[in-house]
PDB file of C-alpha atoms in Angstrom:
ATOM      1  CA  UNK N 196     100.571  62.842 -10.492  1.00 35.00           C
ATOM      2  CA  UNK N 197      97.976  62.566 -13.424  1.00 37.00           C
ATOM      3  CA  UNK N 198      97.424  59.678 -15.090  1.00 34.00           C
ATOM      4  CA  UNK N 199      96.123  59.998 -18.674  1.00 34.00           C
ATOM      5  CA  UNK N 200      96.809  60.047 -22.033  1.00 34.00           C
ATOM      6  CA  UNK N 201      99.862  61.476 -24.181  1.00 37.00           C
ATOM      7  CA  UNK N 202      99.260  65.094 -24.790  1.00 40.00           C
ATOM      8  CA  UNK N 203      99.401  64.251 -28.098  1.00 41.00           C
ATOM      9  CA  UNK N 204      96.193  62.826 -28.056  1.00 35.00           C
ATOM     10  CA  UNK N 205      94.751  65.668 -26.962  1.00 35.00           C
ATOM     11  CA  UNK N 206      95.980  67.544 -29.900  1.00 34.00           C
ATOM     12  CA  UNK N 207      95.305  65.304 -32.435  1.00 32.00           C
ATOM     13  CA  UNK N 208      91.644  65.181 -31.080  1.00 28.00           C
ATOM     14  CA  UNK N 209      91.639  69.260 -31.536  1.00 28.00           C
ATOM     15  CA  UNK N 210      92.998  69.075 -34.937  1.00 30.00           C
ATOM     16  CA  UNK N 211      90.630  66.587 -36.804  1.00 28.00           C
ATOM     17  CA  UNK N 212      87.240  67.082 -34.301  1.00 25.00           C
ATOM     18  CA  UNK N 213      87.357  63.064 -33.573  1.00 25.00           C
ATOM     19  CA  UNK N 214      89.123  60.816 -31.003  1.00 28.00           C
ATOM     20  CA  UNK N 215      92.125  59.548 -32.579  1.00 29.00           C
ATOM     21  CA  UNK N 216      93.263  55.833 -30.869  1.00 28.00           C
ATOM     22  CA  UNK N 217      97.152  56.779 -31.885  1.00 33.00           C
ATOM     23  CA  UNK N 218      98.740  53.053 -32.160  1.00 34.00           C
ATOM     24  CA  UNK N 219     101.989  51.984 -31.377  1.00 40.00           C
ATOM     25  CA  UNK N 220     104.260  51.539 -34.304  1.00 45.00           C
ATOM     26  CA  UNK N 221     105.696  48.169 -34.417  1.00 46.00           C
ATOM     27  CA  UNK N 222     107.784  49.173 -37.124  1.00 47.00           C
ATOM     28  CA  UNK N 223     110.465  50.671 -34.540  1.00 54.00           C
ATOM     29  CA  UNK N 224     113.547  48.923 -33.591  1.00 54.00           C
ATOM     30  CA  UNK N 225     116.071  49.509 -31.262  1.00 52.00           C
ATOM     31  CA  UNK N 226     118.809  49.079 -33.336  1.00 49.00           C
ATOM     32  CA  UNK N 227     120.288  52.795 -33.510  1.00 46.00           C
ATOM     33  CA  UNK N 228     121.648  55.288 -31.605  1.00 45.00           C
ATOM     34  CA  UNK N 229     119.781  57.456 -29.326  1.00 45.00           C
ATOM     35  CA  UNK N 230     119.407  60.901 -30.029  1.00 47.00           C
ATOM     36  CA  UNK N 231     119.284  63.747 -27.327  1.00 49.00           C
ATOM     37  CA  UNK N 232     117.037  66.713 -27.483  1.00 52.00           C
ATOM     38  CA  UNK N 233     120.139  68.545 -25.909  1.00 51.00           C
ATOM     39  CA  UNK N 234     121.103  72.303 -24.595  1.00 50.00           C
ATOM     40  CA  UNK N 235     120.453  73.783 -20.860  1.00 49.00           C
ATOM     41  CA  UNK N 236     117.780  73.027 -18.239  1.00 55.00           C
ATOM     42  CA  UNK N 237     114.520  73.632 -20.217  1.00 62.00           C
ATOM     43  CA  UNK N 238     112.172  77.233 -19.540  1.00 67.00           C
ATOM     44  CA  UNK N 239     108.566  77.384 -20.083  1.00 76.00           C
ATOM     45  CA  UNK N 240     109.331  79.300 -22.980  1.00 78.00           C
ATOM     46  CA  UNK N 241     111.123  76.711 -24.784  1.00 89.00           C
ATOM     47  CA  UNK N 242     109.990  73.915 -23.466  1.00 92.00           C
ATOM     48  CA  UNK N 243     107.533  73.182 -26.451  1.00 91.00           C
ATOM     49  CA  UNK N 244     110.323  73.552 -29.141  1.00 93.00           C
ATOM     50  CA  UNK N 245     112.835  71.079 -27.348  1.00 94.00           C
ATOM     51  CA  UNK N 246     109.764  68.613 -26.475  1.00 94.00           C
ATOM     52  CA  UNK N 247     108.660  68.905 -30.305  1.00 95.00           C
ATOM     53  CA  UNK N 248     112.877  68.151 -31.031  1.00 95.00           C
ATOM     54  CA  UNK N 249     113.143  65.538 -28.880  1.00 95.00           C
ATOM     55  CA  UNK N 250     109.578  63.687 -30.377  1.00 95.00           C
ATOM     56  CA  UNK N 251     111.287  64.154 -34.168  1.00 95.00           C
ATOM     57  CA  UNK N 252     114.686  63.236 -33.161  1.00 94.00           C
ATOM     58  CA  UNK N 253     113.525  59.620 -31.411  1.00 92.00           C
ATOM     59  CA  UNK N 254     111.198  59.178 -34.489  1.00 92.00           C
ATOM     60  CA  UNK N 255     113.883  59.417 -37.123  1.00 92.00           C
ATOM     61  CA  UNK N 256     116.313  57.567 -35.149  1.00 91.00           C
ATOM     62  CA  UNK N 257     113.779  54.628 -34.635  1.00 87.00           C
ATOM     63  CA  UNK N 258     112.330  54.461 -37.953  1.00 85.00           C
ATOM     64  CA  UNK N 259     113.454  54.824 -41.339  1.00 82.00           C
ATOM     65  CA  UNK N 260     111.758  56.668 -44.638  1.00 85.00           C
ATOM     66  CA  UNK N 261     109.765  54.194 -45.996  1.00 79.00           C
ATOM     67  CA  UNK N 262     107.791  53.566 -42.361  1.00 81.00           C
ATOM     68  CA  UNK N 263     107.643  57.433 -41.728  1.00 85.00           C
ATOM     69  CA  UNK N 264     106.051  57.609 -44.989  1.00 83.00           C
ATOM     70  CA  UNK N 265     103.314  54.378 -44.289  1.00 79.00           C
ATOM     71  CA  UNK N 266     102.270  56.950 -41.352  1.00 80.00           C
ATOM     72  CA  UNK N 267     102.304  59.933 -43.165  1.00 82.00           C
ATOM     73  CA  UNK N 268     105.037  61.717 -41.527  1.00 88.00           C
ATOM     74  CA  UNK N 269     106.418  63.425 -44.630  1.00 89.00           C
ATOM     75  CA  UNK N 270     108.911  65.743 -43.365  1.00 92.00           C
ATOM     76  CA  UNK N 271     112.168  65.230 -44.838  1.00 92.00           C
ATOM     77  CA  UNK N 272     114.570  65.748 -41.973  1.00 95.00           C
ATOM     78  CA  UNK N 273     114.181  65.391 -37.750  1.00 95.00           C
ATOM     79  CA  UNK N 274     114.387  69.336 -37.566  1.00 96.00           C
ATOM     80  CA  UNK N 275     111.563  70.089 -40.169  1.00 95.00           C
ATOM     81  CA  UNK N 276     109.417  67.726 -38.506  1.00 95.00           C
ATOM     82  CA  UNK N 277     110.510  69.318 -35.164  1.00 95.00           C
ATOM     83  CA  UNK N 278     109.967  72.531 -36.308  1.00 95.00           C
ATOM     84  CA  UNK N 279     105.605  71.642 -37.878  1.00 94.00           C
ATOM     85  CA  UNK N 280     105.116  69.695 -34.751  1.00 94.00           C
ATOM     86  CA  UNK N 281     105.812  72.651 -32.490  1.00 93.00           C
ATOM     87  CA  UNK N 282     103.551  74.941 -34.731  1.00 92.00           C
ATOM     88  CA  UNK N 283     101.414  72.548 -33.693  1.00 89.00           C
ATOM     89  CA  UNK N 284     101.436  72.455 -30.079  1.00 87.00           C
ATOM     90  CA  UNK N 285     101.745  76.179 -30.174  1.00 87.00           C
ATOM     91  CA  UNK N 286      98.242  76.352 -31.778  1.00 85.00           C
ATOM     92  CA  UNK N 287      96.840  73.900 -29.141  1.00 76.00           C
ATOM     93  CA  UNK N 288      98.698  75.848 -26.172  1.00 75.00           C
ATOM     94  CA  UNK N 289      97.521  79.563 -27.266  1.00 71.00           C
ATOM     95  CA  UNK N 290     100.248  80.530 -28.307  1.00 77.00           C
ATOM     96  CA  UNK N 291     102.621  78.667 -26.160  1.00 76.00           C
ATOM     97  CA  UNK N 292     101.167  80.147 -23.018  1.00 84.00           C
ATOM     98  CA  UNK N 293      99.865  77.093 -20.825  1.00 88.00           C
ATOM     99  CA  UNK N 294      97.716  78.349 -17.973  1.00 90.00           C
ATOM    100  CA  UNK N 295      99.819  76.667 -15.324  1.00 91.00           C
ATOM    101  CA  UNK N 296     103.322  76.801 -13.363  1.00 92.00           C
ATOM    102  CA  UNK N 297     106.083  75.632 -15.062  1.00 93.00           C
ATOM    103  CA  UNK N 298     108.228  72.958 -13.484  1.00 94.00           C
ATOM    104  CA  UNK N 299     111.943  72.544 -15.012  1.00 94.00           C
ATOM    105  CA  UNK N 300     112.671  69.346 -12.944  1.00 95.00           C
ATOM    106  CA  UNK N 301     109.262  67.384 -14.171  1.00 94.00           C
ATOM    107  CA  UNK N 302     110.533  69.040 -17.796  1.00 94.00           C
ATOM    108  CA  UNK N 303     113.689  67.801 -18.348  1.00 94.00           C
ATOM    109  CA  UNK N 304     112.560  64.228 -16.913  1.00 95.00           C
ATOM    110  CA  UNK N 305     110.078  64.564 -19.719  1.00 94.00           C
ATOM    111  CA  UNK N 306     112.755  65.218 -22.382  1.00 95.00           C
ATOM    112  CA  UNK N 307     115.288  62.222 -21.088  1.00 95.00           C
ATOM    113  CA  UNK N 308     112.122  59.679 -21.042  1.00 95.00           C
ATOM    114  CA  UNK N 309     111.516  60.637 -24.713  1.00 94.00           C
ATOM    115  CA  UNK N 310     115.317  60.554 -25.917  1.00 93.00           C
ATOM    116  CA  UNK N 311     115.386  56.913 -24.092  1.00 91.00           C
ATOM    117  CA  UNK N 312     112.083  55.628 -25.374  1.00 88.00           C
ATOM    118  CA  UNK N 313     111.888  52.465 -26.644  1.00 85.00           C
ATOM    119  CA  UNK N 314     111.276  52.449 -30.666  1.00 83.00           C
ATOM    120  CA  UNK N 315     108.404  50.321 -30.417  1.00 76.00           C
ATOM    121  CA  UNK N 316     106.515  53.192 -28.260  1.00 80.00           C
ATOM    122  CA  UNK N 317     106.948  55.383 -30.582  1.00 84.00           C
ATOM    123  CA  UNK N 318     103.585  57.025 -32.079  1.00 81.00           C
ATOM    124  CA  UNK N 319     102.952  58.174 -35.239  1.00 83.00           C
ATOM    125  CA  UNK N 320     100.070  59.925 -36.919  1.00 78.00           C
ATOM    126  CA  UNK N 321     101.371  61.936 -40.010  1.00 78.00           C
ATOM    127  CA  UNK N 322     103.835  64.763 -38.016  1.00 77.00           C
ATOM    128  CA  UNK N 323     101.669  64.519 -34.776  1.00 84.00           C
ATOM    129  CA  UNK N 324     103.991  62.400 -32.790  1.00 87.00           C
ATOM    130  CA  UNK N 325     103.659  60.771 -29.343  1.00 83.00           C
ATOM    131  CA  UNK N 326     105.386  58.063 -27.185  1.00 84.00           C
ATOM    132  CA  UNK N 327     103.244  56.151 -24.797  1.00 78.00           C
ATOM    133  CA  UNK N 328     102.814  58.066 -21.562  1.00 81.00           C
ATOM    134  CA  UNK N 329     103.800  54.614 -19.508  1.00 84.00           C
ATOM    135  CA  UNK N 330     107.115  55.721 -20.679  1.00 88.00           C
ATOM    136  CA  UNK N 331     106.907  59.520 -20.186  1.00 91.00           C
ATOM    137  CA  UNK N 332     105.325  59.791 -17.064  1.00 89.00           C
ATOM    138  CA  UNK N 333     106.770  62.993 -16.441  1.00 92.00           C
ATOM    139  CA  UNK N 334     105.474  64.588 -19.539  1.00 91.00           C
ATOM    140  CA  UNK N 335     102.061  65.822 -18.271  1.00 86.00           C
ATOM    141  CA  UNK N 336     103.859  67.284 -15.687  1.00 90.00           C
ATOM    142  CA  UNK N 337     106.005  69.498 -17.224  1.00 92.00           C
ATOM    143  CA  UNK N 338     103.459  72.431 -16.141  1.00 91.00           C
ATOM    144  CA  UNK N 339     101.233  72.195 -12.715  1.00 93.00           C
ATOM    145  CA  UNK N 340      97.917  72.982 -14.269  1.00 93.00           C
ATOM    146  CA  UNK N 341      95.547  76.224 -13.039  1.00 94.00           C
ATOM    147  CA  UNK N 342      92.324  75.049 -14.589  1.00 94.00           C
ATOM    148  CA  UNK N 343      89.930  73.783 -12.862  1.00 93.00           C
ATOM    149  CA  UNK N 344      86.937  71.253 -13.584  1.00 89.00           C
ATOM    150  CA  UNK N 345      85.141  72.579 -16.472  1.00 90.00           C
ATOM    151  CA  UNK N 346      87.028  75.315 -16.834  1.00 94.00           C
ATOM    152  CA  UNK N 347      88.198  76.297 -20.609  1.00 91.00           C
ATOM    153  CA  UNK N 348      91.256  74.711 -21.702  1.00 89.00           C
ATOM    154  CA  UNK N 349      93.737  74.298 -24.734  1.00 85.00           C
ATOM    155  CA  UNK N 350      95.683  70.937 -24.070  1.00 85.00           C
ATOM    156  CA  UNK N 351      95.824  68.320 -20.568  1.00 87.00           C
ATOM    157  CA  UNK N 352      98.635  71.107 -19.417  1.00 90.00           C
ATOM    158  CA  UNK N 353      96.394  73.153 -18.733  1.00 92.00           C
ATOM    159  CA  UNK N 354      94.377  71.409 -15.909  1.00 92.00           C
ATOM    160  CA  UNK N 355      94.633  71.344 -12.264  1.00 90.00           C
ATOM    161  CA  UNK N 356      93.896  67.205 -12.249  1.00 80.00           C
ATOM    162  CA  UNK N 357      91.928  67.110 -15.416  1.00 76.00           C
ATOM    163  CA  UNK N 358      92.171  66.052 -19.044  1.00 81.00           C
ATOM    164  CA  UNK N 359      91.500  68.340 -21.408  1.00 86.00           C
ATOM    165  CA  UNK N 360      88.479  67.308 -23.890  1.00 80.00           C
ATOM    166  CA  UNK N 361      87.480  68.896 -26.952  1.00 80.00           C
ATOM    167  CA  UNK N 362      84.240  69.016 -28.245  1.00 78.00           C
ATOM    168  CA  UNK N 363      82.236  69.655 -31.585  1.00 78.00           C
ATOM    169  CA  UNK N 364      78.348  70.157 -31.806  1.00 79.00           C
ATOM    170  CA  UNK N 365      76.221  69.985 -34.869  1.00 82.00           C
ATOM    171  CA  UNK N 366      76.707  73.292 -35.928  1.00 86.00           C
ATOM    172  CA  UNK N 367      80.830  72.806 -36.014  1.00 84.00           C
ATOM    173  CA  UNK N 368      81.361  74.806 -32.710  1.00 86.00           C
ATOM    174  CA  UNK N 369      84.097  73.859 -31.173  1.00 85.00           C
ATOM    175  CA  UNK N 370      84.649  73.834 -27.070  1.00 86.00           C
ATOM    176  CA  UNK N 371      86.858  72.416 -24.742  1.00 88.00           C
ATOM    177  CA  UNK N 372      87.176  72.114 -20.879  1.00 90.00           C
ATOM    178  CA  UNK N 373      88.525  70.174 -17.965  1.00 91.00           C
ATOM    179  CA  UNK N 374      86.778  67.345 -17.303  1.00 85.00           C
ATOM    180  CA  UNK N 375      87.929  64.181 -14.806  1.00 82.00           C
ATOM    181  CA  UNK N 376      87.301  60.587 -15.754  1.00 83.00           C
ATOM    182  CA  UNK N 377      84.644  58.927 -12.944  1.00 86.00           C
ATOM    183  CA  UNK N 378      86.486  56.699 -10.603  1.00 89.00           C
ATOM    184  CA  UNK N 379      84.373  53.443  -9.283  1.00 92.00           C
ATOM    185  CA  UNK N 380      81.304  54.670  -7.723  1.00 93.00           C
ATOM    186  CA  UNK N 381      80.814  57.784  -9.051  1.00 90.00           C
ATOM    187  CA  UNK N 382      77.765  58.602 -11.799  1.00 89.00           C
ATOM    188  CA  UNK N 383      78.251  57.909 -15.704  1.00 86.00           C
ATOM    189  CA  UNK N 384      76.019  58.659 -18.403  1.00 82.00           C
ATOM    190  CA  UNK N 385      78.135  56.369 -20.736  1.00 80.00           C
ATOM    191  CA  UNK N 386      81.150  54.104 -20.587  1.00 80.00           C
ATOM    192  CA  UNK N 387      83.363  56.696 -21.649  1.00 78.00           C
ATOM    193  CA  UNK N 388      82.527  58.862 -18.532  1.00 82.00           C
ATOM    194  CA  UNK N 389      85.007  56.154 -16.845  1.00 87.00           C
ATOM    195  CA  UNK N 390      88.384  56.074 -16.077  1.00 85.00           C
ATOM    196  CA  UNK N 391      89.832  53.055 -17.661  1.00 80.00           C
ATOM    197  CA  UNK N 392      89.071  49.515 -17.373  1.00 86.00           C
ATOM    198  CA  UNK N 393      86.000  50.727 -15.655  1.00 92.00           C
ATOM    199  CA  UNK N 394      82.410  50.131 -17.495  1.00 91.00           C
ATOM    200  CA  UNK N 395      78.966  52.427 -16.721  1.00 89.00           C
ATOM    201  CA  UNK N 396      76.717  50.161 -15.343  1.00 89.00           C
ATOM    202  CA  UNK N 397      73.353  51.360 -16.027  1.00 84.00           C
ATOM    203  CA  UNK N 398      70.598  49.037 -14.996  1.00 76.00           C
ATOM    204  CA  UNK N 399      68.002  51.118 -17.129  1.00 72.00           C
ATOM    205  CA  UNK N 400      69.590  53.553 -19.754  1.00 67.00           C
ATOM    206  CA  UNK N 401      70.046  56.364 -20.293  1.00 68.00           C
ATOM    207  CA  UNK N 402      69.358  56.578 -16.598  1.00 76.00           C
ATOM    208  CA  UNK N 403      72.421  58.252 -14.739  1.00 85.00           C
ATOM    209  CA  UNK N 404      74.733  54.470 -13.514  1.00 89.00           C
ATOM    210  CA  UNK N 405      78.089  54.045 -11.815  1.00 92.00           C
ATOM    211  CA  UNK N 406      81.469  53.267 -12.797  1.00 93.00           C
ATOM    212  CA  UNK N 407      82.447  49.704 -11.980  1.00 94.00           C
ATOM    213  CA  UNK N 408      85.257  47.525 -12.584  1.00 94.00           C
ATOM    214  CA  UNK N 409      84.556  45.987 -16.708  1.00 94.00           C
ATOM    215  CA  UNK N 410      83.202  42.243 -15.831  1.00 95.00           C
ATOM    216  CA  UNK N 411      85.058  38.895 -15.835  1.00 95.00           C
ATOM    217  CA  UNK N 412      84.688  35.912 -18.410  1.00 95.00           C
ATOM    218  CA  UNK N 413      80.779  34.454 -17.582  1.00 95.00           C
ATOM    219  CA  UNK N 414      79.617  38.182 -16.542  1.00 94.00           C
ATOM    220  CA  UNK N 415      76.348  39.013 -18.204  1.00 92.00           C
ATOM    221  CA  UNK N 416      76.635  41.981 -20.855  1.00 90.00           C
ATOM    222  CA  UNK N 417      74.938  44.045 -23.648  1.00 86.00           C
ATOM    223  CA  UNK N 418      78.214  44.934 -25.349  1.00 85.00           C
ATOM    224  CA  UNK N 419      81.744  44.756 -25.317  1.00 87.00           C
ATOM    225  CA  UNK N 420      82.360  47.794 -23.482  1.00 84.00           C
ATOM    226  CA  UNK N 421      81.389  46.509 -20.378  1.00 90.00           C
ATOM    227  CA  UNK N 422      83.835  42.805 -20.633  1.00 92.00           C
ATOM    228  CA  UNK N 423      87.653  43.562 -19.691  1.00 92.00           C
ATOM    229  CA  UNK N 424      89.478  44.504 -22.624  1.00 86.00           C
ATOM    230  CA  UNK N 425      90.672  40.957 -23.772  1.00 89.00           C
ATOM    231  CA  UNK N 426      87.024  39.717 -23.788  1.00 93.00           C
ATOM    232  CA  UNK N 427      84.055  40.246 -26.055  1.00 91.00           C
ATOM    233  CA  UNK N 428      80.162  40.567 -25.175  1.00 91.00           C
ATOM    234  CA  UNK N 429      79.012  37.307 -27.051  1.00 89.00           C
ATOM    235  CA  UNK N 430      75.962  36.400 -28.560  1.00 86.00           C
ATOM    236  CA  UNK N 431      74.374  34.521 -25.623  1.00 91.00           C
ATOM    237  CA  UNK N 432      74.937  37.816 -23.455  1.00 92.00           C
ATOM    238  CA  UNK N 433      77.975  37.145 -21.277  1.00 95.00           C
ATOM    239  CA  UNK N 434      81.850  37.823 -21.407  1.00 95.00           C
ATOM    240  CA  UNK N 435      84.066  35.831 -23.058  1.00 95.00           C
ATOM    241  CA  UNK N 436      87.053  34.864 -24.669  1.00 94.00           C
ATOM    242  CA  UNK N 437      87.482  36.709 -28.238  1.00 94.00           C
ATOM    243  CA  UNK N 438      88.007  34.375 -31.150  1.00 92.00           C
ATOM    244  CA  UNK N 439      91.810  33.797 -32.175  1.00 93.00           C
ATOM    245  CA  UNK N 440      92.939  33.539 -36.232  1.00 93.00           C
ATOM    246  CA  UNK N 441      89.634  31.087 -37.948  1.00 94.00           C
ATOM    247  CA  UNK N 442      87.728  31.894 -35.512  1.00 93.00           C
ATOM    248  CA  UNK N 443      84.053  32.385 -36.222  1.00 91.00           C
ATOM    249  CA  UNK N 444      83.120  36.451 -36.261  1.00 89.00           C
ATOM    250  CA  UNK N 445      80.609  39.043 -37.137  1.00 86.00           C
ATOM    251  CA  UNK N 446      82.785  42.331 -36.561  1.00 86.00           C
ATOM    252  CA  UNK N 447      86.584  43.196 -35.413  1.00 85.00           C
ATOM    253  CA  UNK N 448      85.377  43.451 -31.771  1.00 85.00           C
ATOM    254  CA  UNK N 449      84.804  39.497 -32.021  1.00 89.00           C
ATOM    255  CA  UNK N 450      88.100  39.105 -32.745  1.00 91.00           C
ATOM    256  CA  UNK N 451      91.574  38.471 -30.702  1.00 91.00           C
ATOM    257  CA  UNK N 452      94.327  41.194 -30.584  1.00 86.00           C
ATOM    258  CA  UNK N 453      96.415  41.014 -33.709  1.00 87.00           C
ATOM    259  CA  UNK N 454      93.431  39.704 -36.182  1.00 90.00           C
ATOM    260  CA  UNK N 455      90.799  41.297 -38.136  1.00 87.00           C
ATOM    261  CA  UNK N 456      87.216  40.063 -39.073  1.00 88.00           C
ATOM    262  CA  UNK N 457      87.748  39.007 -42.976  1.00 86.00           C
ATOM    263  CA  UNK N 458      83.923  37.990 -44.064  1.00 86.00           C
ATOM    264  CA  UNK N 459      83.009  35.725 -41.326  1.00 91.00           C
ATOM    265  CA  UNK N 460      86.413  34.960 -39.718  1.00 94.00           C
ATOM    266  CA  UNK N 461      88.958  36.301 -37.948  1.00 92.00           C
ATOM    267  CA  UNK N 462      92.456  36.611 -39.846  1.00 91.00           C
ATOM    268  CA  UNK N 463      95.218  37.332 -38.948  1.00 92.00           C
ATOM    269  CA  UNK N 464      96.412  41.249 -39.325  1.00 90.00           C
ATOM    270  CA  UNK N 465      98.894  41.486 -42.483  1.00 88.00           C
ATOM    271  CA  UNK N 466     102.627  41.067 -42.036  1.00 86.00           C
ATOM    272  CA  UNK N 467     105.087  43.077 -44.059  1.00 82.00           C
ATOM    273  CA  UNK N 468     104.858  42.298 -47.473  1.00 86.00           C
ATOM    274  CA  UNK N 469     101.211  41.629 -47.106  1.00 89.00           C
ATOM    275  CA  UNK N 470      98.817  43.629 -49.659  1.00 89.00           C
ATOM    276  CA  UNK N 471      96.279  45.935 -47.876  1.00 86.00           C
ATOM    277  CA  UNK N 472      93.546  49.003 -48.973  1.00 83.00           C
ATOM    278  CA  UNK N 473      93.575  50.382 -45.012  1.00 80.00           C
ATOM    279  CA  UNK N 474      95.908  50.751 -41.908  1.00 78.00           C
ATOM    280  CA  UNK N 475      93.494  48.997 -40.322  1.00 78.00           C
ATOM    281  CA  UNK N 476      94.677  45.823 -42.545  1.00 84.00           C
ATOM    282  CA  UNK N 477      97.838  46.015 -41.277  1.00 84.00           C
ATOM    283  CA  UNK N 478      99.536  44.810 -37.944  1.00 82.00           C
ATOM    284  CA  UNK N 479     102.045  47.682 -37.747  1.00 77.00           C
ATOM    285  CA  UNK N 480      98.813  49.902 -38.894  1.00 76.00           C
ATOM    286  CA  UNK N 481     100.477  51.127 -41.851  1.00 77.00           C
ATOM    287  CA  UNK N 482      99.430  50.282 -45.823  1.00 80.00           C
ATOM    288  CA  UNK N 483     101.878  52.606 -47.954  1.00 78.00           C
ATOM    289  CA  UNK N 484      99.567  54.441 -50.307  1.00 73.00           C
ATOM    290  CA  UNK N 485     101.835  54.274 -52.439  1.00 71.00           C
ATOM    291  CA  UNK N 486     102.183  50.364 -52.878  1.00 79.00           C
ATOM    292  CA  UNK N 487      99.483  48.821 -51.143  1.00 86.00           C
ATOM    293  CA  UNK N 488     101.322  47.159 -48.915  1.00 85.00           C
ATOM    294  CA  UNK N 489     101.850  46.469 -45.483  1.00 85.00           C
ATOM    295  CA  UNK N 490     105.001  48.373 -44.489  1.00 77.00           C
ATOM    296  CA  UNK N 491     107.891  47.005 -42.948  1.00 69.00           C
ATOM    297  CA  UNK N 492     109.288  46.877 -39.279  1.00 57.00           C
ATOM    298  CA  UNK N 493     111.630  49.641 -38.346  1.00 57.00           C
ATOM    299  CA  UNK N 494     114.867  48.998 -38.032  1.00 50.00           C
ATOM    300  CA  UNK N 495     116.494  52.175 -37.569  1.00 43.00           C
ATOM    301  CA  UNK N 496     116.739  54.851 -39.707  1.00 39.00           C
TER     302      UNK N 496
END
């Protein structure tokens, strides 16, 4: 089974031409009832307009107006978000033909995982919707990819054991193909030619270097990249702990999970209630334009 990413993030990526990190909303609670995507064993033909349904339906049912509305989700009702959303993926999947086989069992697995998702997995970037693929693993398997390695694709369905990237060069072309993430040992250009919580360890860039495991607290570094993701690359060169709430810092990477860098110190991300200018401000990653304001935990629609 492939390991990677919601699809979502693949579309997102294809709509707005830049990697979109699609955050967990903590505004989600589990205090409502579940809704169902429904009807008979899914077909490849439908499968995108019951996956869209089911994405809508646990978003509405998780969290109410005012949050939808801090993450710009602005449809009014779980069908007309359903209903943009698989526009969407239909523009991503050309047409709705993924260049794969279909398989119903890995399908309807998919569906069930995102009807019984928990609220707080729940991902929300104006009506492109996700839930954390830790709790789909079926999704990505809905279709048994035909693409190969480098071969042209329109979404991670599409390839044989790839992910799908998307590409723009400085002349707004836009490409996409297959491409694998490098496992330990194999060559890197960058850190982001490594599967996750692996670094590129390049003793002389931009010389070709290998994928190794990210180092430990006391490893020597040149940036962040290359500590495990709780750590920072400090200022005397090696990993270490990153700086909790009053801590001393110079950007956000400096700074514990759940604080910002505010000036010279690391603050705590704002609380519901709490004013903010960004979603970045906030620790549900949601400042109502409207208000300025933090927005509230969901609690159920």
């Amino acid at each position: 089974m492939r390991t990677h990413r919601p699809v979502l993030l693949a579309t997102a990526t294809l709509l707005s031409a830049v990697a979109v990190a699609m955050s967990a909303v903590p505004g989600c609670g589990d205090g409502e009832t579940r809704a169902s995507s429904g009807g008979l064993d899914p077909t490849g033909n439908d499968f995108l307009s019951r996956y869209a349904k089911a994405l809508c339906y646990r978003t509405f049912a998780c969290c109410d107006a005012a949050t939808r509305a801090a993450h710009d989700l602005d449809a009014t009702s779980a069908d007309a978000c359903a209903s943009e959303l698989e526009a969407i993926l239909v523009a991503v999947s050309d047409g709705g033909e993924v260049k794969g086989t279909f398989v119903p069992e890995k399908a309807e697995a998919c569906l069930a995982e995102v009807d019984a998702a928990p609220c707080a997995e729940v991902q929300i970037l104006g009506v492109l919707l996700g839930v954390d693929d830790a709790f789909t693993p079926s999704c990505l398997d809905a279709w048994d990819g035909a693409v190969p390695e480098g071969g042209t694709c329109g979404n991670d369905w599409d390839c044989a054991e790839d992910r799908c990237v998307h590409t723009v060069d400085a002349s707004g072309q836009r490409t996409s193909a297959c491409k694998a993430k490098a496992a330990a040992g194999e060559p890197c250009s960058s850190p982001f030619d490594c599967d996750e919580a692996l670094r590129c360890d390049q003793p002389s860039p931009p010389d070709v270097g290998t994928c190794a495991p990210r180092l430990d607290v006391g490893g020597s570094c040149e940036g962040s990249l290359e500590c495990q993701e709780a750590l920072r690359c400090g200022q005397d060169g090696t990993c270490q702990a990153r700086e909790q709430a009053g801590g001393p810092c110079a950007s956000d990477q400096d700074c514990a999970a759940g604080t910002t860098c505010d000036g010279a110190t690391c603050a705590p991300l704002g609380a519901a209630g709490a004013p903010c200018s960004a979603d970045s401000d906030c620790a549900s990653f949601a400042c109502a334009d409207a208000t300025g304001i933090c927005a509230d935990v969901c609690e159920g629609g």
